[in-house]
CSV table of C-alpha atoms and ligand atoms in Angstrom, one decimal:
chain,number,residue,atom,x,y,z
A,1,MET,CA,169.3,127.5,111.6
A,2,THR,CA,169.9,124.6,109.5
A,3,ASN,CA,171.8,125.7,106.6
A,4,ALA,CA,171.5,123.1,103.7
A,5,THR,CA,172.9,123.9,100.2
A,6,ILE,CA,170.7,122.4,97.3
A,7,LEU,CA,171.4,122.0,93.4
A,8,ALA,CA,168.0,121.8,91.3
A,9,ILE,CA,167.0,121.2,87.3
A,10,GLU,CA,164.6,122.2,85.6
A,11,SER,CA,163.6,121.2,82.2
A,12,SER,CA,159.5,121.2,81.9
A,13,CYS,CA,159.9,122.6,78.7
A,14,ASP,CA,162.2,125.4,76.4
A,15,GLU,CA,164.8,126.0,79.6
A,16,THR,CA,166.7,124.0,80.5
A,17,ALA,CA,168.1,125.5,84.0
A,18,VAL,CA,170.2,124.8,86.9
A,19,SER,CA,170.6,126.2,90.0
A,20,ILE,CA,173.1,125.7,93.6
A,21,ILE,CA,171.4,127.7,96.8
A,22,ARG,CA,171.7,128.3,100.6
A,23,GLY,CA,169.9,128.7,103.1
A,24,ASN,CA,167.4,128.0,106.2
A,25,LYS,CA,164.0,128.9,106.3
A,26,SER,CA,164.4,132.9,106.6
A,27,GLN,CA,166.7,133.6,103.6
A,28,VAL,CA,168.5,131.8,101.1
A,29,GLU,CA,171.5,133.4,98.4
A,30,ILE,CA,171.5,131.8,95.1
A,31,LEU,CA,174.4,131.0,94.5
A,32,SER,CA,174.4,130.3,90.7
A,33,SER,CA,171.4,130.4,88.0
A,34,GLU,CA,172.1,129.3,85.0
A,35,VAL,CA,169.0,129.2,81.6
A,36,THR,CA,169.4,128.2,78.6
A,37,SER,CA,167.0,129.2,76.5
A,38,GLN,CA,165.6,127.2,73.8
A,39,ILE,CA,163.5,129.8,72.1
A,40,ASP,CA,165.8,130.7,68.9
A,41,LEU,CA,165.4,126.9,68.4
A,42,HIS,CA,162.2,127.1,68.1
A,43,LYS,CA,160.6,130.6,66.7
A,44,GLU,CA,160.6,129.0,62.8
A,45,TYR,CA,157.8,127.0,64.2
A,46,GLY,CA,155.7,129.5,66.2
A,47,GLY,CA,155.8,127.4,69.5
A,48,VAL,CA,157.8,124.4,71.0
A,49,VAL,CA,158.1,121.5,69.4
A,50,PRO,CA,158.5,118.9,72.6
A,51,GLU,CA,160.7,116.9,70.5
A,52,LEU,CA,163.5,119.0,69.3
A,53,ALA,CA,162.8,120.6,73.4
A,54,SER,CA,163.8,117.0,74.7
A,55,ARG,CA,167.0,116.1,72.6
A,56,ASN,CA,168.4,120.0,73.4
A,57,HIS,CA,167.7,119.3,77.4
A,58,SER,CA,169.6,116.0,76.8
A,59,LEU,CA,172.5,118.2,75.0
A,60,THR,CA,172.6,121.3,77.7
A,61,LEU,CA,172.2,119.5,81.2
A,62,ARG,CA,175.9,118.4,81.2
A,63,PRO,CA,177.6,121.5,81.0
A,64,LEU,CA,175.5,123.4,82.4
A,65,VAL,CA,175.7,121.5,86.0
A,66,GLU,CA,179.4,121.6,85.4
A,67,GLN,CA,179.0,125.8,84.8
A,68,ALA,CA,177.1,125.9,87.6
A,69,LEU,CA,179.1,124.5,89.8
A,70,LYS,CA,182.2,126.5,88.9
A,71,ASN,CA,179.8,129.7,89.3
A,72,ALA,CA,179.1,128.9,92.6
A,73,ASN,CA,182.7,127.9,93.2
A,74,ILE,CA,181.8,124.9,95.3
A,75,PRO,CA,182.6,121.1,94.8
A,76,LEU,CA,179.5,118.9,93.6
A,77,SER,CA,180.7,116.9,97.6
A,78,GLN,CA,178.6,120.0,98.9
A,79,ILE,CA,175.2,119.9,97.7
A,80,ASP,CA,173.2,118.4,100.3
A,81,ALA,CA,170.2,116.9,98.2
A,82,PHE,CA,169.7,117.3,93.8
A,83,ALA,CA,166.2,118.2,93.4
A,84,ALA,CA,164.5,118.7,89.7
A,85,THR,CA,160.9,119.5,88.6
A,86,ALA,CA,158.6,116.8,87.9
A,87,GLY,CA,155.3,118.4,86.8
A,88,PRO,CA,153.4,120.1,85.3
A,89,GLY,CA,155.6,120.3,81.5
A,90,LEU,CA,155.5,118.1,78.1
A,91,ALA,CA,157.0,114.3,80.2
A,92,SER,CA,159.9,113.7,77.3
A,93,SER,CA,161.2,117.1,78.6
A,94,LEU,CA,160.4,116.5,82.5
A,95,LEU,CA,162.4,113.5,82.3
A,96,ILE,CA,165.7,115.0,81.4
A,97,GLY,CA,166.0,116.8,84.4
A,98,HIS,CA,164.0,114.4,87.0
A,99,THR,CA,166.5,111.4,85.7
A,100,SER,CA,170.0,113.3,85.6
A,101,ALA,CA,168.6,114.7,88.9
A,102,LYS,CA,167.8,111.0,90.4
A,103,ALA,CA,171.5,109.8,88.6
A,104,LEU,CA,173.1,112.9,90.7
A,105,ALA,CA,171.2,112.1,93.9
A,106,VAL,CA,172.4,108.7,94.3
A,107,SER,CA,175.8,108.4,93.2
A,108,ASN,CA,176.2,110.7,95.6
A,109,ARG,CA,174.1,109.6,98.1
A,110,LYS,CA,172.5,112.3,98.9
A,111,PRO,CA,168.2,112.5,99.0
A,112,PHE,CA,166.5,113.5,95.6
A,113,LEU,CA,163.5,115.3,96.0
A,114,SER,CA,160.8,115.9,93.2
A,115,VAL,CA,159.1,119.0,92.3
A,116,ASN,CA,156.0,120.7,90.8
A,117,HIS,CA,157.3,123.0,88.8
A,118,MET,CA,153.7,125.9,90.6
A,119,GLU,CA,155.0,125.8,93.4
A,120,GLY,CA,158.4,127.0,92.6
A,121,HIS,CA,157.1,129.7,90.7
A,122,LEU,CA,154.4,130.3,93.5
A,123,ILE,CA,156.6,131.0,96.5
A,124,SER,CA,159.8,132.9,93.4
A,125,PRO,CA,158.3,136.6,95.1
A,126,PHE,CA,160.0,135.3,98.5
A,127,ILE,CA,163.4,134.0,97.1
A,128,ASP,CA,164.6,137.9,97.9
A,129,SER,CA,163.3,137.9,101.4
A,130,LYS,CA,165.2,138.9,104.6
A,131,ASN,CA,161.7,136.3,106.4
A,132,GLY,CA,161.0,133.7,104.9
A,133,ILE,CA,157.2,133.0,103.2
A,134,GLN,CA,155.4,135.5,104.6
A,135,PRO,CA,150.9,134.1,104.4
A,136,ASN,CA,149.4,136.1,101.0
A,137,THR,CA,147.5,135.9,98.1
A,138,ALA,CA,149.3,135.0,94.8
A,139,LEU,CA,148.2,135.2,91.6
A,140,VAL,CA,150.5,132.7,89.8
A,141,VAL,CA,151.1,134.1,85.7
A,142,SER,CA,152.3,131.7,83.4
A,143,GLY,CA,151.8,130.6,80.2
A,144,GLY,CA,150.3,127.8,81.1
A,145,HIS,CA,148.3,128.8,84.5
A,146,THR,CA,147.0,131.8,85.4
A,147,MET,CA,145.8,131.4,89.5
A,148,ILE,CA,144.8,132.9,92.5
A,149,LEU,CA,145.5,131.3,96.3
A,150,GLN,CA,146.1,132.3,99.6
A,151,THR,CA,149.1,130.6,101.1
A,152,LYS,CA,149.6,130.7,104.8
A,153,GLU,CA,153.0,129.3,104.9
A,154,PHE,CA,154.5,126.8,102.5
A,155,GLY,CA,153.2,123.9,101.9
A,156,ASP,CA,149.6,125.2,103.2
A,157,TYR,CA,147.9,126.1,99.9
A,158,GLU,CA,144.2,126.9,99.0
A,159,LEU,CA,142.7,127.6,95.2
A,160,LEU,CA,140.7,130.7,95.2
A,161,GLY,CA,140.8,130.7,91.3
A,162,LYS,CA,141.9,129.5,87.7
A,163,THR,CA,141.0,130.2,84.6
A,164,LEU,CA,138.5,128.4,83.2
A,165,ASP,CA,140.1,128.6,79.0
A,166,ASP,CA,143.2,129.8,78.1
A,167,ALA,CA,146.2,131.7,80.2
A,168,ALA,CA,147.2,134.8,80.2
A,169,GLY,CA,150.9,134.0,79.0
A,170,GLU,CA,148.6,131.7,75.9
A,171,ALA,CA,146.1,134.8,75.4
A,172,PHE,CA,149.4,136.3,75.0
A,173,ASP,CA,151.3,134.2,72.5
A,174,LYS,CA,147.5,134.0,71.1
A,175,VAL,CA,147.1,137.2,70.2
A,176,ALA,CA,151.1,138.0,69.5
A,177,LYS,CA,150.5,135.1,66.1
A,178,MET,CA,147.7,136.6,65.0
A,179,LEU,CA,149.7,140.0,64.9
A,180,GLU,CA,152.6,137.7,63.1
A,181,LEU,CA,154.5,138.8,66.2
A,182,PRO,CA,157.9,136.6,67.3
A,183,TYR,CA,157.4,134.2,69.5
A,184,PRO,CA,157.4,134.5,72.2
A,185,GLY,CA,154.5,137.2,72.3
A,186,GLY,CA,154.3,138.4,75.7
A,187,PRO,CA,157.2,140.5,75.5
A,188,GLN,CA,156.3,141.4,72.2
A,189,ILE,CA,153.4,142.7,72.4
A,190,GLU,CA,154.5,144.7,75.6
A,191,LEU,CA,156.6,146.5,73.4
A,192,GLN,CA,154.0,147.2,70.4
A,193,ALA,CA,151.8,148.4,73.4
A,194,GLN,CA,154.4,151.3,75.0
A,195,ASN,CA,153.4,153.3,71.4
A,196,GLY,CA,150.2,152.5,71.8
A,197,ASN,CA,146.2,154.1,73.2
A,198,PRO,CA,145.0,151.0,75.9
A,199,THR,CA,141.2,152.8,75.4
A,200,ALA,CA,141.9,152.4,71.5
A,201,TYR,CA,139.2,148.9,71.4
A,202,PRO,CA,137.4,148.4,74.4
A,203,PHE,CA,138.0,144.3,74.4
A,204,PRO,CA,136.1,142.0,77.1
A,205,ARG,CA,137.1,142.2,80.5
A,206,SER,CA,135.6,138.7,81.0
A,207,MET,CA,133.6,137.7,83.7
A,208,LYS,CA,134.3,140.6,85.4
A,209,ASN,CA,131.3,141.3,87.9
A,210,LYS,CA,131.3,137.3,88.9
A,211,PRO,CA,131.8,137.0,92.7
A,212,HIS,CA,133.9,134.0,91.8
A,213,PHE,CA,137.7,134.3,91.3
A,214,ASN,CA,137.5,132.8,87.9
A,215,PHE,CA,139.6,133.6,84.4
A,216,SER,CA,138.4,133.1,81.3
A,217,PHE,CA,140.2,134.9,78.4
A,218,SER,CA,139.3,132.4,75.2
A,219,GLY,CA,136.6,135.4,74.7
A,220,LEU,CA,139.3,138.2,74.5
A,221,LYS,CA,141.1,136.3,72.6
A,222,THR,CA,137.6,136.3,69.8
A,223,ALA,CA,137.7,140.4,70.4
A,224,VAL,CA,141.1,140.7,68.7
A,225,LEU,CA,140.3,137.3,65.8
A,226,TYR,CA,137.4,140.1,65.2
A,227,THR,CA,138.7,143.2,65.3
A,228,LEU,CA,141.5,142.3,63.1
A,229,SER,CA,139.0,140.8,60.8
A,230,GLU,CA,137.1,144.1,60.3
A,231,LEU,CA,140.3,145.8,59.7
A,232,ASN,CA,141.1,143.4,56.3
A,233,PRO,CA,144.2,143.4,56.1
A,234,GLN,CA,143.6,140.8,53.8
A,235,ASP,CA,142.5,143.8,51.0
A,236,GLY,CA,145.8,145.1,50.9
A,237,THR,CA,145.3,147.4,53.7
A,238,PRO,CA,148.3,147.3,56.0
A,239,LEU,CA,147.9,146.1,59.8
A,240,THR,CA,151.3,147.6,60.6
A,241,PRO,CA,149.8,150.9,62.0
A,242,HIS,CA,147.2,149.6,64.8
A,243,ILE,CA,149.0,147.2,65.6
A,244,PRO,CA,150.5,149.5,69.3
A,245,ASP,CA,147.2,150.4,69.8
A,246,ILE,CA,145.6,146.7,69.1
A,247,CYS,CA,148.5,145.5,71.9
A,248,ALA,CA,148.0,148.4,74.5
A,249,SER,CA,143.7,147.6,74.6
A,250,PHE,CA,144.5,144.0,75.0
A,251,GLN,CA,147.0,143.9,77.6
A,252,LYS,CA,145.5,146.5,79.6
A,253,ALA,CA,142.5,144.2,79.4
A,254,VAL,CA,144.1,141.3,80.7
A,255,THR,CA,145.1,144.0,83.8
A,256,ASP,CA,142.5,145.2,84.6
A,257,ILE,CA,140.6,141.2,84.8
A,258,LEU,CA,143.8,140.1,86.8
A,259,ILE,CA,143.7,142.9,89.3
A,260,HIS,CA,140.0,143.2,89.7
A,261,LYS,CA,140.0,139.3,90.5
A,262,THR,CA,143.3,139.5,92.8
A,263,ILE,CA,142.7,142.3,94.9
A,264,ASN,CA,139.2,141.8,95.4
A,265,ALA,CA,140.6,137.6,96.0
A,266,ALA,CA,142.7,138.9,98.4
A,267,LYS,CA,140.0,140.9,100.1
A,268,SER,CA,138.0,138.3,100.8
A,269,LYS,CA,140.6,137.5,103.3
A,270,SER,CA,141.5,140.5,104.4
A,271,SER,CA,145.0,139.4,102.9
A,272,PRO,CA,147.3,142.5,103.7
A,273,LEU,CA,149.9,140.7,101.3
A,274,ILE,CA,149.4,140.2,97.3
A,275,THR,CA,152.6,138.5,95.8
A,276,LEU,CA,152.5,138.0,91.7
A,277,SER,CA,154.3,135.3,90.2
A,278,GLY,CA,155.0,133.6,86.2
A,279,GLY,CA,156.1,135.4,82.8
A,280,VAL,CA,153.9,136.8,82.7
A,281,SER,CA,154.0,139.3,85.8
A,282,CYS,CA,157.1,141.0,84.2
A,283,ASN,CA,155.0,142.9,82.2
A,284,ASN,CA,155.8,146.2,83.4
A,285,ALA,CA,152.6,147.7,82.6
A,286,LEU,CA,150.8,145.5,85.3
A,287,ARG,CA,153.2,145.9,87.6
A,288,ASP,CA,152.7,149.2,87.4
A,289,ALA,CA,149.5,148.9,87.8
A,290,PHE,CA,149.5,146.3,90.4
A,291,THR,CA,151.8,148.9,92.7
A,292,GLU,CA,148.7,152.1,92.3
A,293,ALA,CA,145.9,149.0,93.0
A,294,GLY,CA,148.0,148.8,95.8
A,295,LYS,CA,148.4,151.4,97.8
A,296,LYS,CA,144.6,152.5,96.5
A,297,ASN,CA,143.4,149.3,98.4
A,298,ASN,CA,146.1,149.0,101.3
A,299,ILE,CA,147.2,146.0,100.1
A,300,ALA,CA,151.1,145.3,99.9
A,301,ILE,CA,152.4,143.4,96.5
A,302,LYS,CA,155.6,141.7,96.3
A,303,PHE,CA,157.0,140.7,92.6
A,304,CYS,CA,158.7,138.0,92.1
A,305,PRO,CA,162.3,139.9,91.0
A,306,PRO,CA,162.4,140.4,87.1
A,307,SER,CA,164.9,137.5,86.4
A,308,PHE,CA,163.0,134.1,88.4
A,309,THR,CA,159.5,135.3,86.6
A,310,THR,CA,160.0,132.8,83.7
A,311,ASP,CA,161.1,129.6,84.3
A,312,ASN,CA,164.3,129.0,86.0
A,313,ALA,CA,165.6,126.4,88.1
A,314,ALA,CA,166.2,129.0,91.5
A,315,MET,CA,162.5,128.2,92.3
A,316,ILE,CA,163.1,124.8,92.3
A,317,ALA,CA,165.7,124.9,94.0
A,318,PHE,CA,163.3,127.2,97.0
A,319,VAL,CA,161.1,124.1,96.5
A,320,GLY,CA,163.3,121.5,97.4
A,321,LEU,CA,165.4,123.8,100.3
A,322,HIS,CA,161.5,123.6,102.3
A,323,MET,CA,161.2,120.1,101.5
A,324,PHE,CA,164.9,119.3,102.4
A,325,LEU,CA,165.1,121.1,105.9
A,326,ARG,CA,161.1,120.2,106.2
A,327,GLY,CA,163.1,116.1,106.5
A,328,GLU,CA,160.9,115.8,103.4
A,329,SER,CA,162.5,113.8,100.8
A,330,SER,CA,161.6,111.6,97.1
A,331,ASP,CA,161.7,108.2,96.3
A,332,LEU,CA,163.1,107.3,93.3
A,333,SER,CA,161.0,105.0,91.8
A,334,CYS,CA,158.6,108.4,91.7
A,335,ASP,CA,158.1,109.9,88.4
A,336,ILE,CA,157.1,112.6,86.0
A,337,ASP,CA,153.9,113.9,85.9
A,338,PRO,CA,152.6,116.0,82.8
A,339,ASN,CA,149.5,117.3,84.1
A,340,MET,CA,150.7,116.9,87.6
A,341,ARG,CA,147.7,119.9,89.4
A,342,LEU,CA,148.0,121.9,92.5
A,343,ASN,CA,146.4,118.9,95.1
A,344,SER,CA,149.6,117.8,94.9
A,345,ILE,CA,151.1,120.8,96.9
A,346,ILE,CA,148.1,121.4,98.9
A,347,ILE,CA,148.1,117.6,100.3
A,348,ARG,CA,151.2,118.7,101.9
A,349,LYS,CA,149.0,121.1,104.7
B,401,KG4,O1,156.4,131.1,83.7
B,401,KG4,P1,156.7,131.2,82.0
B,401,KG4,O2,158.4,131.3,81.2
B,401,KG4,O3,156.3,129.7,82.1
B,401,KG4,C1,155.4,128.8,82.0
B,401,KG4,O4,155.9,127.7,83.1
B,401,KG4,O5,154.4,129.0,81.4
B,401,KG4,O6,155.8,132.0,80.8
B,401,KG4,C2,155.1,132.2,80.1
B,401,KG4,C3,154.7,133.1,79.5
B,401,KG4,C4,154.6,133.1,77.6
B,401,KG4,O7,153.1,133.1,77.5
B,401,KG4,C5,155.2,134.5,77.1
B,401,KG4,O8,154.7,135.0,76.7
B,401,KG4,C6,155.0,135.4,79.0
B,401,KG4,O9,155.2,134.1,80.3
B,401,KG4,N1,155.7,136.6,79.0
B,401,KG4,C7,154.9,137.5,79.3
B,401,KG4,C8,156.3,139.1,79.6
B,401,KG4,N2,157.8,138.1,79.4
B,401,KG4,C9,156.9,136.7,79.2
B,401,KG4,N3,154.2,138.0,79.3
B,401,KG4,C10,153.5,139.8,79.7
B,401,KG4,N4,154.1,140.5,79.2
B,401,KG4,C11,155.7,139.5,79.7
B,401,KG4,N5,157.2,140.9,79.2
B,402,ZN,ZN1,156.7,128.6,84.3
């Protein structure tokens, strides 16, 4: 089977990442996957500051490409194509990685591959597969997106449901902010929840009884806000003793609804396999509950390997590799698209 080597750059938000992978449709080897996080830079602002992010990408990228080549132990001449994230994400951040990969492609006379970040998350559970991408019902849960898709094969995806307001990761981050926990909130809530009672607060499971596979997390976020004002920390009563129970109950509410909708979506498609990807999918409570629900419903569950759940360039290289093997390449005049939607990947049917 034909093998190819791809170098990819990911710079859609606050992580600068470069990865080199080699492989074919069935199996890939991650030769290097470098990620530098800017979390410390943005922490004091409680979220990502676009101007700071793009300046940092431009400073970090060049040494990171060199690091990736060094760790992969291959010369630049062995790269068959250069890929980069085109969207969705922050415009000024996307431009740095996208333009750099184009420059590498031109100067090395190799194809350029413009990649949708969400397709990277979507197929990332198969990055450690030995028999390629299998048909599955996919739950993608990140900071910006929450959606369920039916994947037939690479490039053939059907959107079954999505969030109508906040993404699950966004809800984690906003609730953490209310509780004055550091950014990003997801891992902090998971940590606090370990010492809490998940049934302490009956937070809502929005749209659970609706027949569709869409989500809504804004009501849950408001319910947490009301609970906090009832506990009234302003009168001097410390909120701290309640934090573990609030986090555990909130995490359970998110987990319950994600599992309920995804299992039902899989059943509606008679799908024997569910995959999970995106930043929120590294949450251990979510993984454990999904494993249990999968056993109960006789559906196999495949998780994205933990190191590739949050933003990384290996998943972008993985998409790039499949595009390259299909003979696809992107025109050098192609632009970034901060609001890139799913249509742009579904179109490849
Ligand atoms: O996929 P990702 O790195 O970036 C996007 O493309 O959005 O996801 C980041 C999101 C953040 O909202 C973060 O709070 C959440 O993933 N996250 C978690 C955990 N680790 C990261 N949420 C819940 N539990 C975690 N352990
Ligand atoms: Zn992402």
